[in-house]
Coordinates of C-alpha atoms and ligand atoms in Angstrom, one line a residue:
X3 CA -46.0 -53.9 86.8
X4 CA -42.3 -54.4 86.3
X5 CA -40.2 -51.6 84.8
X6 CA -36.8 -50.2 84.5
X7 CA -36.4 -46.5 85.4
X8 CA -33.6 -46.2 82.9
X9 CA -36.0 -47.1 80.0
X10 CA -39.3 -45.6 81.2
X11 CA -39.2 -41.8 80.8
X12 CA -36.4 -39.3 80.6
X13 CA -37.4 -36.0 82.3
X14 CA -34.2 -34.0 81.8
X15 CA -33.4 -35.1 78.3
X16 CA -30.0 -36.6 78.9
X17 CA -31.1 -39.8 77.2
X18 CA -31.6 -41.8 80.4
X19 CA -34.9 -42.4 82.1
X20 CA -35.0 -41.1 85.7
X21 CA -37.2 -41.0 88.8
X22 CA -38.7 -37.6 87.9
X23 CA -39.7 -39.1 84.6
X24 CA -41.2 -42.1 86.2
X25 CA -43.2 -39.9 88.6
X26 CA -44.6 -38.1 85.7
X27 CA -45.9 -41.4 84.2
X28 CA -47.4 -42.8 87.4
X29 CA -50.9 -41.8 86.3
X30 CA -50.4 -44.0 83.2
X31 CA -49.5 -46.9 85.4
X32 CA -52.3 -46.4 87.8
X33 CA -54.8 -46.1 85.0
X34 CA -53.6 -49.4 83.6
X35 CA -55.2 -51.0 86.6
X36 CA -52.1 -52.6 88.3
X37 CA -51.5 -52.1 92.0
X38 CA -47.8 -52.6 92.4
X39 CA -44.6 -51.4 90.7
X40 CA -41.5 -53.5 90.7
X41 CA -38.4 -51.4 89.9
X42 CA -35.3 -53.0 88.5
X43 CA -32.1 -52.0 90.3
X44 CA -31.5 -48.3 90.3
X45 CA -28.4 -48.2 92.6
X46 CA -24.9 -46.9 91.7
X47 CA -23.5 -49.5 89.4
X48 CA -21.1 -49.9 86.5
X49 CA -24.2 -51.4 84.8
X50 CA -22.3 -54.3 83.3
X51 CA -25.2 -56.5 84.4
X52 CA -27.8 -53.7 83.9
X53 CA -27.6 -52.6 87.5
X54 CA -27.6 -56.1 89.2
X55 CA -23.9 -55.4 89.7
X56 CA -24.4 -53.0 92.6
X57 CA -21.5 -50.8 93.7
X58 CA -23.3 -49.1 96.5
X59 CA -26.5 -50.3 98.2
X60 CA -27.8 -47.3 100.0
X61 CA -27.9 -44.8 97.2
X62 CA -29.4 -44.0 93.8
X63 CA -27.5 -44.0 90.6
X64 CA -26.9 -40.3 89.7
X65 CA -28.3 -40.9 86.2
X66 CA -31.7 -41.7 87.7
X67 CA -31.8 -38.9 90.3
X68 CA -31.2 -38.5 94.0
X69 CA -32.4 -40.1 97.3
X70 CA -34.8 -37.2 97.5
X71 CA -36.3 -38.2 94.1
X72 CA -36.6 -41.8 95.3
X73 CA -38.4 -40.7 98.4
X74 CA -40.7 -38.5 96.3
X75 CA -41.4 -41.3 94.0
X76 CA -42.5 -43.6 96.8
X77 CA -44.8 -41.0 98.2
X78 CA -46.3 -40.3 94.7
X79 CA -46.8 -44.0 94.1
X80 CA -48.5 -44.4 97.5
X81 CA -50.7 -41.5 96.8
X82 CA -52.1 -43.3 93.8
X83 CA -52.6 -46.5 95.7
X84 CA -49.6 -48.2 94.1
X85 CA -47.2 -50.2 96.2
X86 CA -43.5 -50.3 95.5
X87 CA -41.2 -53.4 95.2
X88 CA -37.5 -52.9 94.8
X89 CA -34.6 -55.3 94.4
X90 CA -32.6 -56.7 97.2
X91 CA -29.6 -58.2 95.4
X92 CA -27.6 -60.0 98.1
X93 CA -26.0 -63.0 96.4
X94 CA -23.4 -60.8 94.8
X95 CA -22.1 -57.3 94.4
X96 CA -20.2 -55.5 91.7
X97 CA -16.4 -56.0 91.9
X98 CA -16.5 -52.2 92.3
X99 CA -18.3 -52.3 95.6
X100 CA -16.1 -51.0 98.4
X101 CA -16.6 -54.3 100.3
X102 CA -14.9 -56.1 97.5
X103 CA -12.1 -53.6 97.1
X104 CA -11.5 -53.8 100.8
X105 CA -11.6 -57.6 100.7
X106 CA -9.1 -58.1 98.0
X107 CA -6.6 -55.9 99.8
X108 CA -7.3 -57.3 103.3
X109 CA -5.3 -60.0 105.0
X110 CA -6.2 -63.6 104.1
X111 CA -8.7 -65.0 106.7
X112 CA -9.5 -61.5 108.0
X113 CA -13.1 -60.5 108.5
X114 CA -12.8 -58.0 105.6
X115 CA -11.4 -60.6 103.2
X116 CA -14.1 -63.1 104.3
X117 CA -16.9 -60.9 103.0
X118 CA -16.5 -62.9 99.8
X119 CA -15.8 -66.5 98.9
X120 CA -12.1 -67.3 98.1
X121 CA -10.1 -70.3 97.2
X122 CA -6.5 -71.1 96.2
X123 CA -7.6 -73.3 93.4
X124 CA -10.5 -73.2 90.9
X125 CA -11.6 -76.8 91.4
X126 CA -13.5 -76.3 94.7
X127 CA -17.3 -76.9 94.5
X128 CA -16.9 -78.4 91.0
X129 CA -20.4 -79.9 91.2
X130 CA -21.9 -76.4 90.6
X131 CA -23.5 -75.6 87.3
X132 CA -22.6 -72.4 85.4
X133 CA -25.6 -70.1 84.9
X134 CA -24.3 -67.6 82.3
X135 CA -23.1 -70.3 80.0
X136 CA -22.5 -68.0 77.0
X137 CA -20.0 -65.8 78.8
X138 CA -18.5 -67.7 81.8
X139 CA -16.2 -70.7 81.7
X140 CA -16.0 -71.1 85.5
X141 CA -17.6 -70.0 88.7
X142 CA -14.1 -68.9 89.9
X143 CA -12.1 -66.0 88.7
X144 CA -8.5 -65.2 89.7
X145 CA -7.9 -61.9 91.5
X146 CA -4.3 -60.8 91.1
X147 CA -4.6 -58.4 94.0
X148 CA -5.8 -60.9 96.5
X149 CA -3.7 -63.7 95.0
X150 CA -6.7 -66.0 95.2
X151 CA -9.7 -67.0 93.2
X152 CA -13.1 -65.6 94.1
X153 CA -16.5 -67.3 93.7
X154 CA -19.2 -66.0 91.4
X155 CA -22.4 -67.7 90.2
X156 CA -23.0 -65.0 87.6
X157 CA -20.6 -62.6 85.7
X158 CA -17.0 -62.7 86.7
X159 CA -17.3 -59.0 87.7
X160 CA -20.0 -60.1 90.3
X161 CA -18.3 -61.7 93.3
X162 CA -20.6 -63.7 95.6
X163 CA -21.0 -62.5 99.1
X164 CA -20.0 -65.0 101.9
X165 CA -23.0 -65.7 104.1
X166 CA -20.9 -67.9 106.4
X167 CA -19.5 -64.6 107.7
X168 CA -22.1 -63.2 110.1
X169 CA -21.0 -59.7 109.3
X170 CA -22.3 -60.1 105.8
X171 CA -25.8 -61.0 107.0
X172 CA -25.7 -58.1 109.4
X173 CA -24.7 -55.7 106.6
X174 CA -27.4 -57.0 104.3
X175 CA -30.1 -56.6 106.9
X176 CA -28.9 -53.1 107.3
X177 CA -29.4 -52.5 103.6
X178 CA -32.9 -54.0 103.8
X179 CA -33.8 -51.8 106.7
X180 CA -32.6 -48.8 104.9
X181 CA -35.0 -49.3 102.0
X182 CA -37.9 -50.4 104.2
X183 CA -37.4 -47.3 106.4
X184 CA -37.7 -45.3 103.2
X185 CA -41.2 -46.7 102.6
X186 CA -40.6 -49.6 100.1
X187 CA -43.4 -52.1 100.4
X188 CA -41.7 -55.3 99.2
X189 CA -38.4 -56.6 98.2
X190 CA -37.6 -59.0 95.4
X191 CA -34.8 -61.3 96.6
X192 CA -32.6 -61.7 93.6
X193 CA -30.9 -65.1 92.8
X194 CA -31.7 -66.4 96.3
X195 CA -30.9 -70.1 95.9
X196 CA -27.2 -69.5 95.8
X197 CA -26.3 -67.8 99.1
X198 CA -24.3 -70.6 100.7
X199 CA -21.7 -73.0 99.4
X200 CA -20.9 -76.5 100.7
X201 CA -18.4 -79.1 99.5
X202 CA -20.0 -82.0 97.7
X203 CA -23.3 -80.3 96.9
X204 CA -24.6 -78.5 93.9
X205 CA -24.7 -75.3 96.0
X206 CA -28.3 -74.5 95.4
X207 CA -31.2 -74.5 97.9
X208 CA -29.0 -75.6 100.8
X209 CA -30.5 -75.7 104.3
X210 CA -28.0 -73.1 105.4
X211 CA -29.4 -70.8 102.7
X212 CA -32.8 -71.2 104.1
X213 CA -31.5 -70.3 107.5
X214 CA -30.3 -67.0 106.1
X215 CA -33.7 -66.3 104.6
X216 CA -35.4 -67.2 107.9
X217 CA -33.2 -64.6 109.6
X218 CA -34.2 -62.0 107.1
X219 CA -37.9 -62.9 107.5
X220 CA -37.6 -62.7 111.3
X221 CA -36.4 -59.1 110.9
X222 CA -39.4 -58.3 108.7
X223 CA -41.8 -59.9 111.1
X224 CA -40.3 -58.1 114.1
X225 CA -40.1 -54.6 112.6
X226 CA -42.0 -54.4 109.3
X227 CA -45.0 -56.7 109.5
X228 CA -46.8 -55.1 106.5
X229 CA -44.0 -55.7 104.1
X230 CA -43.3 -58.5 101.7
X231 CA -40.5 -60.7 100.4
X232 CA -40.6 -62.1 96.9
X233 CA -38.2 -64.9 96.0
X234 CA -36.5 -65.2 92.7
X235 CA -35.7 -68.9 92.9
X236 CA -35.5 -70.4 89.4
X237 CA -36.1 -73.9 90.6
X238 CA -38.5 -76.9 90.2
X239 CA -41.7 -76.6 92.2
X240 CA -40.6 -78.9 95.0
X241 CA -37.4 -77.0 95.4
X242 CA -39.2 -73.6 95.3
X243 CA -41.8 -74.7 98.0
X244 CA -39.2 -74.3 100.9
X245 CA -38.7 -70.7 100.0
X246 CA -42.2 -70.0 101.5
X247 CA -40.8 -71.5 104.7
X248 CA -42.4 -74.0 107.0
X249 CA -45.7 -73.9 108.9
X250 CA -47.2 -70.5 108.6
X251 CA -44.5 -69.5 106.1
X252 CA -41.4 -68.2 107.8
X253 CA -39.3 -67.3 104.7
X254 CA -40.7 -65.5 101.6
X255 CA -44.3 -64.4 101.3
X256 CA -44.2 -64.8 97.5
X257 CA -42.1 -66.7 94.9
X258 CA -42.1 -66.7 91.2
X259 CA -43.4 -69.8 89.5
X260 CA -40.6 -70.4 87.1
X261 CA -41.7 -73.8 85.7
X262 CA -45.2 -72.7 84.8
X263 CA -44.0 -69.9 82.5
X264 CA -42.3 -72.0 79.7
X265 CA -45.2 -74.5 79.9
X266 CA -47.7 -71.9 78.8
X267 CA -45.6 -71.4 75.7
X268 CA -45.2 -75.1 75.4
X269 CA -48.9 -75.8 75.4
X270 CA -49.4 -73.2 72.7
X271 CA -46.7 -74.6 70.5
X272 CA -47.9 -78.3 71.0
X273 CA -51.5 -77.3 70.9
X274 CA -52.0 -79.4 73.9
X275 CA -53.0 -78.5 77.5
X276 CA -50.8 -81.2 79.0
X277 CA -47.7 -79.1 79.8
X278 CA -49.8 -76.7 81.9
X279 CA -52.0 -79.3 83.7
X280 CA -49.0 -81.4 84.4
X281 CA -47.0 -78.6 86.1
X282 CA -50.1 -77.4 88.0
X283 CA -50.5 -81.0 89.3
X284 CA -46.8 -80.9 90.4
X285 CA -47.2 -77.5 92.1
X286 CA -47.4 -78.0 95.9
X287 CA -49.8 -76.3 98.2
X288 CA -48.3 -73.2 99.8
X289 CA -49.2 -71.7 103.2
X290 CA -52.4 -69.7 103.2
X291 CA -50.6 -66.4 103.7
X292 CA -48.3 -66.9 100.8
X293 CA -48.8 -66.4 97.0
X294 CA -47.2 -67.4 93.7
X295 CA -46.1 -64.6 91.3
X296 CA -46.7 -65.7 87.8
X297 CA -45.4 -64.1 84.6
X298 CA -45.1 -64.5 80.9
X299 CA -42.0 -62.3 80.3
X300 CA -39.6 -60.2 82.3
X301 CA -36.3 -58.3 81.9
X302 CA -34.3 -61.5 81.5
X303 CA -34.2 -64.1 78.8
X304 CA -37.3 -66.4 78.7
X305 CA -35.5 -69.0 80.8
X306 CA -35.7 -72.6 79.7
X307 CA -33.8 -73.9 82.7
X308 CA -36.9 -75.5 84.2
X309 CA -37.7 -77.8 81.3
X310 CA -36.2 -81.0 80.1
X311 CA -33.5 -81.0 77.3
X312 CA -36.0 -82.3 74.8
X313 CA -38.5 -79.6 75.7
X314 CA -35.9 -76.9 75.5
X315 CA -34.9 -77.9 72.0
X316 CA -38.6 -78.0 71.0
X317 CA -39.2 -74.5 72.4
X318 CA -36.0 -73.1 71.0
X319 CA -36.9 -74.4 67.5
X320 CA -40.4 -73.2 67.8
X321 CA -39.9 -69.7 69.3
X322 CA -36.3 -68.9 68.5
X323 CA -35.3 -70.3 65.2
X324 CA -33.0 -67.3 64.8
X325 CA -30.0 -68.3 66.9
X326 CA -29.4 -64.6 67.8
X327 CA -32.6 -64.8 69.8
X328 CA -31.1 -67.5 72.1
X329 CA -28.9 -66.6 75.1
X330 CA -27.7 -68.9 77.8
X331 CA -30.5 -71.5 78.3
X332 CA -33.2 -69.2 77.1
X333 CA -34.7 -66.8 74.6
X334 CA -34.2 -63.0 74.6
X335 CA -37.5 -61.9 73.1
X336 CA -40.5 -60.0 74.2
X337 CA -44.0 -61.4 74.4
X338 CA -45.4 -60.0 71.1
X339 CA -42.5 -61.1 68.9
X340 CA -42.5 -64.5 70.5
X341 CA -46.1 -64.8 69.4
X342 CA -45.4 -63.2 66.0
X343 CA -47.8 -60.3 66.7
X344 CA -50.7 -62.7 66.7
X345 CA -53.3 -60.7 68.7
X346 CA -55.3 -63.9 69.4
X347 CA -52.3 -65.7 70.9
X348 CA -51.2 -62.6 72.9
X349 CA -54.7 -62.4 74.4
X350 CA -54.8 -66.1 75.1
X351 CA -51.6 -66.2 77.0
X352 CA -52.5 -63.0 78.8
X353 CA -55.8 -64.5 79.8
X354 CA -54.0 -67.4 81.3
X355 CA -51.6 -65.1 83.1
X356 CA -54.5 -63.2 84.6
X357 CA -56.6 -66.3 85.7
X358 CA -54.1 -68.8 86.9
X359 CA -53.4 -69.1 90.6
X360 CA -50.9 -66.4 91.7
X361 CA -50.3 -62.7 91.3
X362 CA -49.8 -61.8 87.6
X363 CA -46.7 -59.7 86.8
X364 CA -46.7 -57.6 83.7
X365 CA -43.6 -56.4 82.0
X366 CA -43.6 -52.8 80.8
X367 CA -44.3 -52.4 77.1
X368 CA -46.0 -55.8 76.8
X369 CA -49.3 -54.1 77.3
X370 CA -48.6 -52.4 74.0
X371 CA -47.2 -55.4 72.2
X372 CA -43.7 -53.8 72.1
X373 CA -41.0 -55.4 70.1
X374 CA -37.4 -56.2 70.9
X375 CA -33.9 -56.0 69.3
X376 CA -32.0 -59.3 69.3
X377 CA -28.9 -57.5 67.9
X378 CA -28.3 -55.7 71.2
X379 CA -25.9 -57.3 73.7
X380 CA -26.9 -59.4 76.7
X381 CA -30.6 -59.0 77.4
X382 CA -30.7 -55.4 76.4
X383 CA -33.0 -56.1 73.5
X384 CA -36.0 -56.5 75.8
X385 CA -35.1 -53.4 77.8
X386 CA -35.5 -50.7 75.2
X387 CA -37.2 -47.4 75.9
X388 CA -40.9 -47.4 76.5
X389 CA -42.8 -46.2 73.5
X390 CA -45.0 -43.2 74.4
X391 CA -45.8 -41.5 71.1
X392 CA -44.7 -41.3 67.5
X393 CA -42.5 -38.4 68.3
X394 CA -38.7 -38.4 68.3
X395 CA -37.3 -41.3 70.4
X396 CA -40.9 -42.6 70.8
X397 CA -41.5 -39.7 73.2
X398 CA -39.2 -41.3 75.7
X399 CA -36.6 -38.5 75.6
X400 CA -35.8 -35.4 73.6
X401 CA -32.1 -36.1 73.7
X402 CA -30.2 -36.7 70.5
X403 CA -31.0 -40.2 69.4
X404 CA -27.3 -41.1 69.6
X405 CA -27.3 -40.3 73.4
X406 CA -30.1 -42.7 74.4
X407 CA -29.3 -45.3 77.0
X408 CA -30.6 -47.9 74.5
X409 CA -31.8 -47.4 71.0
X410 CA -35.6 -47.5 70.7
X411 CA -37.4 -50.0 68.5
X412 CA -37.8 -48.5 65.0
X413 CA -38.7 -51.2 62.6
X414 CA -42.0 -50.8 60.7
X415 CA -43.9 -53.5 62.6
X416 CA -42.9 -52.8 66.2
X417 CA -41.3 -49.3 66.0
X418 CA -42.6 -46.4 68.0
X419 CA -44.3 -44.9 65.0
X420 CA -46.7 -47.9 65.0
X421 CA -46.7 -49.1 68.6
X422 CA -47.1 -46.4 71.2
X423 CA -49.2 -45.4 74.2
X424 CA -50.7 -42.3 72.5
X425 CA -52.1 -44.1 69.5
X426 CA -53.3 -47.1 71.5
X427 CA -55.0 -44.9 74.1
X428 CA -57.2 -43.4 71.4
X429 CA -58.0 -46.8 69.8
X430 CA -60.8 -48.7 71.6
X431 CA -59.6 -52.0 70.1
X432 CA -55.9 -51.6 71.0
X433 CA -54.0 -54.1 73.1
X434 CA -53.5 -51.4 75.7
X435 CA -57.3 -50.9 76.1
X436 CA -58.0 -54.6 76.0
X437 CA -55.4 -55.1 78.8
X438 CA -57.0 -52.3 80.9
X439 CA -60.4 -54.0 80.5
X440 CA -59.0 -57.4 81.4
X441 CA -57.4 -56.0 84.6
X442 CA -60.6 -54.2 85.5
X443 CA -62.6 -57.5 85.1
X444 CA -60.1 -59.5 87.0
X445 CA -60.2 -57.1 89.9
X446 CA -64.0 -57.5 90.4
X447 CA -63.6 -61.1 91.5
X448 CA -61.6 -62.3 94.5
X449 CA -61.4 -65.9 93.2
X450 CA -58.7 -65.0 90.7
X451 CA -56.3 -63.8 93.4
X452 CA -57.4 -66.0 96.3
X453 CA -59.4 -68.9 95.0
X454 CA -58.6 -72.5 94.8
X455 CA -57.9 -74.2 91.4
X456 CA -59.3 -77.3 90.0
X457 CA -58.5 -78.4 86.4
X458 CA -61.2 -80.2 84.4
X459 CA -60.4 -83.0 82.1
X460 CA -62.4 -82.8 78.9
X461 CA -61.4 -85.5 76.4
X462 CA -60.3 -82.8 73.9
X463 CA -56.7 -82.1 75.0
X464 CA -56.6 -78.9 73.0
X465 CA -59.0 -77.4 75.6
X466 CA -57.6 -76.2 78.9
X467 CA -60.4 -75.7 81.5
X468 CA -60.2 -74.9 85.2
X469 CA -62.4 -73.7 88.0
X470 CA -61.4 -70.9 90.4
X471 CA -63.4 -70.9 93.5
X472 CA -63.4 -68.6 96.6
X473 CA -65.6 -68.4 99.7
X474 CA -65.3 -65.3 101.7
X475 CA -65.7 -64.9 105.5
X476 CA -69.5 -64.4 105.1
X477 CA -69.8 -67.7 103.3
X478 CA -70.4 -66.1 99.9
X479 CA -68.9 -68.3 97.2
X480 CA -67.6 -67.1 93.8
X481 CA -67.1 -69.8 91.1
X482 CA -65.3 -68.9 87.9
X483 CA -64.9 -71.3 85.0
X484 CA -62.0 -70.6 82.6
X485 CA -61.8 -72.3 79.3
X486 CA -59.0 -71.8 76.7
X487 CA -58.4 -73.3 73.3
X488 CA -54.7 -73.6 72.9
X489 CA -54.9 -74.7 69.3
X490 CA -55.0 -72.8 66.0
X491 CA -58.2 -74.6 64.9
X492 CA -61.8 -74.2 66.2
X493 CA -62.6 -76.8 68.9
X494 CA -65.5 -78.2 70.8
X495 CA -65.4 -79.6 74.3
X496 CA -67.7 -81.3 76.7
X497 CA -67.2 -80.2 80.3
X498 CA -68.3 -82.2 83.2
X499 CA -70.0 -79.6 85.3
X500 CA -73.0 -81.4 86.8
X501 CA -72.0 -80.3 90.3
X502 CA -72.9 -76.8 89.2
X503 CA -76.2 -77.9 87.6
X504 CA -78.7 -75.0 87.4
X505 CA -76.0 -72.4 87.5
X506 CA -75.8 -70.0 84.6
X507 CA -72.4 -69.3 83.0
X508 CA -72.1 -65.6 82.5
X509 CA -69.3 -64.6 80.2
X510 CA -67.3 -62.0 82.2
X511 CA -66.1 -59.6 79.5
X512 CA -69.4 -59.1 77.7
X513 CA -71.9 -60.2 80.3
X514 CA -73.8 -62.6 78.1
X515 CA -75.6 -65.4 79.8
X516 CA -75.0 -68.9 78.3
X517 CA -77.4 -71.8 78.6
X518 CA -77.7 -73.1 82.2
X519 CA -75.6 -76.0 83.2
X520 CA -77.5 -79.3 83.5
X521 CA -76.7 -82.9 84.4
X522 CA -75.3 -83.7 80.9
X523 CA -71.8 -82.6 79.9
X524 CA -71.7 -78.9 79.1
X525 CA -70.9 -78.4 75.4
X526 CA -68.8 -75.4 74.4
X527 CA -67.3 -74.4 71.1
X528 CA -64.3 -72.2 70.8
X529 CA -62.7 -70.4 67.8
X530 CA -58.9 -70.7 67.3
X531 CA -56.9 -69.5 70.4
X532 CA -60.1 -68.4 72.1
X533 CA -60.7 -68.2 75.8
X534 CA -63.7 -67.6 78.0
X535 CA -64.1 -66.6 81.6
X536 CA -67.5 -67.5 83.0
X537 CA -68.9 -66.5 86.4
X538 CA -71.2 -69.3 87.4
X539 CA -74.2 -67.4 88.6
X540 CA -77.3 -68.6 90.4
X541 CA -80.4 -68.6 88.3
X542 CA -82.4 -66.6 90.8
X543 CA -79.7 -63.8 90.7
X544 CA -80.1 -63.5 86.9
Ligands
GLC611 C1 -31.0 -62.2 88.3 C2 -31.5 -61.0 87.4 C3 -30.7 -61.0 86.2 C4 -29.2 -60.9 86.6 C5 -28.8 -62.0 87.5 C6 -27.4 -61.8 88.0 O1 -31.3 -63.4 87.8 O2 -32.9 -61.2 87.2 O3 -31.1 -59.9 85.4 O4 -28.4 -60.9 85.4 O5 -29.7 -62.0 88.6 O6 -27.3 -60.6 88.7
CA612 CA1 -32.6 -38.4 82.4

């Protein structure tokens, strides 16, 4: 469960969410049925990139509380069986970080200057793409104090650290140890493909970058064997695979599956399973002790970097007709507005998220179907205050509305009067309660988290069907059949399941038994946008 402290709950009514507020809402998160919290950056920062522009690594932004609050939060989360993942943003810092201030004043070529990447001209590494296309013209920015250009893959106020300087790696490992010593369970490695630059390359995924990650992992293995690294590498599957490392996995334990995400939306738009089955086919095996992280939405734009130009235009036209909804190479909208509040489609995509191979990541508020505000700057429109109740500011804060860190959503369809935790908690049919049930059902079966995946190929391409299968150490096998209709019309499909002849498909949400599987193709009909999860049970166990 991914969330921003700033936008979750404000305990002291200054208009900004804080650690104490988050602690008071931990029961809500635990009751949702998730097991891990991923916190967006909460460190001192000018917040020109919402905290990914870090000005001090080993501290808490005073708006959010103190180190003592952070410590208390970790203890309270652990008490409820929740693990904590925080951000390790090491590709860049804020230009306000003392390392950068020291570097720009230091002598050329000195160790202090070399904490960052400098050049006398802005043509070096010109084979490198620009990521924040809407705001940046170049990956170089002139620094009048240093009298040189500095390198940045993101905003021009975010200079990239120089991992060719061994002192940088040492300092970064110090930061990592600081948070692990505090009790953090996992670290999301932000923007990890861009650590090292080399002439004549595109400066992404370089072997030397992987060496840095191996050094970081070695530190974890030596001193923190029960902790976890999660890679944010927005890359094609074959370029992401190396972030799990070689052999037993000697880099990150987990990595986000960026190419799968847009293809779930693509399948829905085209009413065809092909985008999903195609990317799953291209997804390489990963070491047994590694795992994908999958997601539908997060705090960033829905990125369309990992699709072709044609697919991007298709998705933009379908999901972001309003140009304000577009930013860089993506779409700055939340899940519910993307799917036009169509409960069937929200449930369908969520069912895929919860049944595909990998650890599902939920973005705060999406369990309510929260809306967004495309008129806010940058990606702030998907980072608005959590909607707790119909009270002032959606129950997020009792501050004057003008003081809030971001304006809450207030329109009649998505506003906090309509969409909020309190109302949905009381409504047995709410999206919130549906999500809780889905998470509870998912948890009962190991096959979702650990099982293998095999896609079926019914001739009706509007039907996506796959088998998740897991055998535990005692030889007990769980087989789950997932079937989804990605089209807006009712469909029938014949599934070749003869290898499971005699098994009885039991629908997992309601527990109804379907006719036993035989030698002939298994016929299923599905209403528009419907999905089924079946446990294939032995007849004698019925
Ligand atoms: C990562 C973050 C994003 C941020 C960027 C630059 O991609 O997810 O929010 O803007 O890094 O710091
Ligand atoms: Ca506050």
